[in-house]
Amino acid sequence: YPNQHDYDELAAIYAHLNETTTDSAGNGKGKGKKPQQLSASDNKSPNTTSEWGRAISQDAQGRDSVFERILGNGQILVTHVLWAI
C-alpha cells in the first residue's frame, strides 16, 4: 500500500503540470502561460495520423514515434505514439 513518502514523490514528479516556470524567451525568469488544452471538437485535435505533424523521432524498430506540429502563438503540439504489434 502507498505511504506518505510515495505520495510525496508523486507530488514532486507531477507538480510541474499546473504551471510553467520559464518565460517565452526561455531564460527561466518569471512564469509563462499554461499551454492551451485541445478538445476533441477542436480542429487542432490530432484525430488522424495526417494531423500529427512531422516525425521527429523513431522507435527501436525504425517506426515514427514522436511527431510535432507547430500551432502558432509559440505553441507546439507533440504527439507520442506507442505502436502495438
mmCIF file with all atom_site columns, C-alpha atoms in Angstrom:
data_model
loop_
_atom_site.group_PDB
_atom_site.id
_atom_site.type_symbol
_atom_site.label_atom_id
_atom_site.label_alt_id
_atom_site.label_comp_id
_atom_site.label_asym_id
_atom_site.label_entity_id
_atom_site.label_seq_id
_atom_site.pdbx_PDB_ins_code
_atom_site.Cartn_x
_atom_site.Cartn_y
_atom_site.Cartn_z
_atom_site.occupancy
_atom_site.B_iso_or_equiv
_atom_site.pdbx_formal_charge
_atom_site.auth_seq_id
_atom_site.auth_comp_id
_atom_site.auth_asym_id
_atom_site.auth_atom_id
_atom_site.pdbx_PDB_model_num
ATOM 1  C CA . TYR A 1 1  ? 0.000   0.000  0.000   1.00 0.00 ? 1  TYR A CA 1
ATOM 2  C CA . PRO A 1 2  ? 1.255   3.527  -0.698  1.00 0.00 ? 2  PRO A CA 1
ATOM 3  C CA . ASN A 1 3  ? 2.624   5.507  2.221   1.00 0.00 ? 3  ASN A CA 1
ATOM 4  C CA . GLN A 1 4  ? 3.226   9.241  2.687   1.00 0.00 ? 4  GLN A CA 1
ATOM 5  C CA . HIS A 1 5  ? 6.654   9.014  1.036   1.00 0.00 ? 5  HIS A CA 1
ATOM 6  C CA . ASP A 1 6  ? 5.036   7.579  -2.105  1.00 0.00 ? 6  ASP A CA 1
ATOM 7  C CA . TYR A 1 7  ? 2.522   10.437 -2.224  1.00 0.00 ? 7  TYR A CA 1
ATOM 8  C CA . ASP A 1 8  ? 5.305   12.981 -1.673  1.00 0.00 ? 8  ASP A CA 1
ATOM 9  C CA . GLU A 1 9  ? 7.287   11.512 -4.574  1.00 0.00 ? 9  GLU A CA 1
ATOM 10 C CA . LEU A 1 10 ? 4.249   11.669 -6.866  1.00 0.00 ? 10 LEU A CA 1
ATOM 11 C CA . ALA A 1 11 ? 3.660   15.278 -5.870  1.00 0.00 ? 11 ALA A CA 1
ATOM 12 C CA . ALA A 1 12 ? 7.281   16.126 -6.681  1.00 0.00 ? 12 ALA A CA 1
ATOM 13 C CA . ILE A 1 13 ? 7.101   14.400 -10.075 1.00 0.00 ? 13 ILE A CA 1
ATOM 14 C CA . TYR A 1 14 ? 3.806   15.911 -11.211 1.00 0.00 ? 14 TYR A CA 1
ATOM 15 C CA . ALA A 1 15 ? 3.836   19.319 -9.502  1.00 0.00 ? 15 ALA A CA 1
ATOM 16 C CA . HIS A 1 16 ? 5.079   20.996 -12.690 1.00 0.00 ? 16 HIS A CA 1
ATOM 17 C CA . LEU A 1 17 ? 1.905   20.109 -14.640 1.00 0.00 ? 17 LEU A CA 1
ATOM 18 C CA . ASN A 1 18 ? -0.053  23.010 -13.142 1.00 0.00 ? 18 ASN A CA 1
ATOM 19 C CA . GLU A 1 19 ? 2.192   25.856 -14.259 1.00 0.00 ? 19 GLU A CA 1
ATOM 20 C CA . THR A 1 20 ? 5.336   26.590 -16.213 1.00 0.00 ? 20 THR A CA 1
ATOM 21 C CA . THR A 1 21 ? 8.392   28.287 -14.747 1.00 0.00 ? 21 THR A CA 1
ATOM 22 C CA . THR A 1 22 ? 10.034  29.866 -17.777 1.00 0.00 ? 22 THR A CA 1
ATOM 23 C CA . ASP A 1 23 ? 9.046   32.793 -19.909 1.00 0.00 ? 23 ASP A CA 1
ATOM 24 C CA . SER A 1 24 ? 8.699   32.692 -23.681 1.00 0.00 ? 24 SER A CA 1
ATOM 25 C CA . ALA A 1 25 ? 12.351  33.714 -24.055 1.00 0.00 ? 25 ALA A CA 1
ATOM 26 C CA . GLY A 1 26 ? 13.379  30.571 -22.195 1.00 0.00 ? 26 GLY A CA 1
ATOM 27 C CA . ASN A 1 27 ? 15.618  32.400 -19.741 1.00 0.00 ? 27 ASN A CA 1
ATOM 28 C CA . GLY A 1 28 ? 13.950  30.974 -16.631 1.00 0.00 ? 28 GLY A CA 1
ATOM 29 C CA . LYS A 1 29 ? 12.674  34.322 -15.346 1.00 0.00 ? 29 LYS A CA 1
ATOM 30 C CA . GLY A 1 30 ? 9.044   34.769 -14.413 1.00 0.00 ? 30 GLY A CA 1
ATOM 31 C CA . LYS A 1 31 ? 6.163   32.462 -15.127 1.00 0.00 ? 31 LYS A CA 1
ATOM 32 C CA . GLY A 1 32 ? 4.900   31.523 -18.561 1.00 0.00 ? 32 GLY A CA 1
ATOM 33 C CA . LYS A 1 33 ? 1.354   30.774 -19.596 1.00 0.00 ? 33 LYS A CA 1
ATOM 34 C CA . LYS A 1 34 ? -0.056  27.286 -19.198 1.00 0.00 ? 34 LYS A CA 1
ATOM 35 C CA . PRO A 1 35 ? -0.479  25.666 -22.636 1.00 0.00 ? 35 PRO A CA 1
ATOM 36 C CA . GLN A 1 36 ? -3.997  25.636 -24.026 1.00 0.00 ? 36 GLN A CA 1
ATOM 37 C CA . GLN A 1 37 ? -5.793  22.289 -23.781 1.00 0.00 ? 37 GLN A CA 1
ATOM 38 C CA . LEU A 1 38 ? -7.092  20.893 -27.063 1.00 0.00 ? 38 LEU A CA 1
ATOM 39 C CA . SER A 1 39 ? -10.535 19.339 -27.141 1.00 0.00 ? 39 SER A CA 1
ATOM 40 C CA . ALA A 1 40 ? -11.762 16.583 -29.462 1.00 0.00 ? 40 ALA A CA 1
ATOM 41 C CA . SER A 1 41 ? -14.007 19.103 -31.220 1.00 0.00 ? 41 SER A CA 1
ATOM 42 C CA . ASP A 1 42 ? -11.086 21.499 -31.792 1.00 0.00 ? 42 ASP A CA 1
ATOM 43 C CA . ASN A 1 43 ? -9.865  21.490 -35.379 1.00 0.00 ? 43 ASN A CA 1
ATOM 44 C CA . LYS A 1 44 ? -6.307  21.283 -33.980 1.00 0.00 ? 44 LYS A CA 1
ATOM 45 C CA . SER A 1 45 ? -7.017  17.980 -32.207 1.00 0.00 ? 45 SER A CA 1
ATOM 46 C CA . PRO A 1 46 ? -4.818  15.154 -33.558 1.00 0.00 ? 46 PRO A CA 1
ATOM 47 C CA . ASN A 1 47 ? -7.534  12.666 -34.538 1.00 0.00 ? 47 ASN A CA 1
ATOM 48 C CA . THR A 1 48 ? -5.757  11.259 -37.609 1.00 0.00 ? 48 THR A CA 1
ATOM 49 C CA . THR A 1 49 ? -2.127  10.488 -38.422 1.00 0.00 ? 49 THR A CA 1
ATOM 50 C CA . SER A 1 50 ? -2.065  13.287 -41.015 1.00 0.00 ? 50 SER A CA 1
ATOM 51 C CA . GLU A 1 51 ? -2.751  15.785 -38.195 1.00 0.00 ? 51 GLU A CA 1
ATOM 52 C CA . TRP A 1 52 ? 0.224   14.675 -36.059 1.00 0.00 ? 52 TRP A CA 1
ATOM 53 C CA . GLY A 1 53 ? 2.699   16.857 -37.954 1.00 0.00 ? 53 GLY A CA 1
ATOM 54 C CA . ARG A 1 54 ? 6.220   15.880 -38.899 1.00 0.00 ? 54 ARG A CA 1
ATOM 55 C CA . ALA A 1 55 ? 8.044   12.892 -37.426 1.00 0.00 ? 55 ALA A CA 1
ATOM 56 C CA . ILE A 1 56 ? 10.965  13.910 -35.216 1.00 0.00 ? 56 ILE A CA 1
ATOM 57 C CA . SER A 1 57 ? 11.898  10.568 -33.631 1.00 0.00 ? 57 SER A CA 1
ATOM 58 C CA . GLN A 1 58 ? 11.690  6.842  -34.317 1.00 0.00 ? 58 GLN A CA 1
ATOM 59 C CA . ASP A 1 59 ? 11.422  3.797  -32.056 1.00 0.00 ? 59 ASP A CA 1
ATOM 60 C CA . ALA A 1 60 ? 13.904  0.896  -31.986 1.00 0.00 ? 60 ALA A CA 1
ATOM 61 C CA . GLN A 1 61 ? 12.126  -0.732 -34.960 1.00 0.00 ? 61 GLN A CA 1
ATOM 62 C CA . GLY A 1 62 ? 12.508  2.430  -37.065 1.00 0.00 ? 62 GLY A CA 1
ATOM 63 C CA . ARG A 1 63 ? 8.837   3.420  -36.869 1.00 0.00 ? 63 ARG A CA 1
ATOM 64 C CA . ASP A 1 64 ? 7.992   7.090  -36.461 1.00 0.00 ? 64 ASP A CA 1
ATOM 65 C CA . SER A 1 65 ? 7.040   7.510  -32.804 1.00 0.00 ? 65 SER A CA 1
ATOM 66 C CA . VAL A 1 66 ? 7.217   11.230 -31.922 1.00 0.00 ? 66 VAL A CA 1
ATOM 67 C CA . PHE A 1 67 ? 5.616   13.919 -34.052 1.00 0.00 ? 67 PHE A CA 1
ATOM 68 C CA . GLU A 1 68 ? 5.446   17.690 -33.709 1.00 0.00 ? 68 GLU A CA 1
ATOM 69 C CA . ARG A 1 69 ? 3.072   20.212 -35.223 1.00 0.00 ? 69 ARG A CA 1
ATOM 70 C CA . ILE A 1 70 ? 3.529   23.982 -34.990 1.00 0.00 ? 70 ILE A CA 1
ATOM 71 C CA . LEU A 1 71 ? 0.229   25.519 -33.850 1.00 0.00 ? 71 LEU A CA 1
ATOM 72 C CA . GLY A 1 72 ? 1.277   29.167 -33.866 1.00 0.00 ? 72 GLY A CA 1
ATOM 73 C CA . ASN A 1 73 ? 1.492   31.656 -30.998 1.00 0.00 ? 73 ASN A CA 1
ATOM 74 C CA . GLY A 1 74 ? 4.606   29.829 -29.784 1.00 0.00 ? 74 GLY A CA 1
ATOM 75 C CA . GLN A 1 75 ? 2.751   26.551 -29.207 1.00 0.00 ? 75 GLN A CA 1
ATOM 76 C CA . ILE A 1 76 ? 3.884   23.156 -30.471 1.00 0.00 ? 76 ILE A CA 1
ATOM 77 C CA . LEU A 1 77 ? 1.733   20.036 -30.314 1.00 0.00 ? 77 LEU A CA 1
ATOM 78 C CA . VAL A 1 78 ? 3.826   16.931 -29.562 1.00 0.00 ? 78 VAL A CA 1
ATOM 79 C CA . THR A 1 79 ? 2.270   13.506 -30.193 1.00 0.00 ? 79 THR A CA 1
ATOM 80 C CA . HIS A 1 80 ? 3.924   10.381 -28.784 1.00 0.00 ? 80 HIS A CA 1
ATOM 81 C CA . VAL A 1 81 ? 2.917   7.118  -30.453 1.00 0.00 ? 81 VAL A CA 1
ATOM 82 C CA . LEU A 1 82 ? 3.271   3.670  -28.918 1.00 0.00 ? 82 LEU A CA 1
ATOM 83 C CA . TRP A 1 83 ? 2.808   1.221  -31.769 1.00 0.00 ? 83 TRP A CA 1
ATOM 84 C CA . ALA A 1 84 ? 1.019   -2.045 -30.957 1.00 0.00 ? 84 ALA A CA 1
ATOM 85 C CA . ILE A 1 85 ? 2.074   -5.247 -32.673 1.00 0.00 ? 85 ILE A CA 1
#
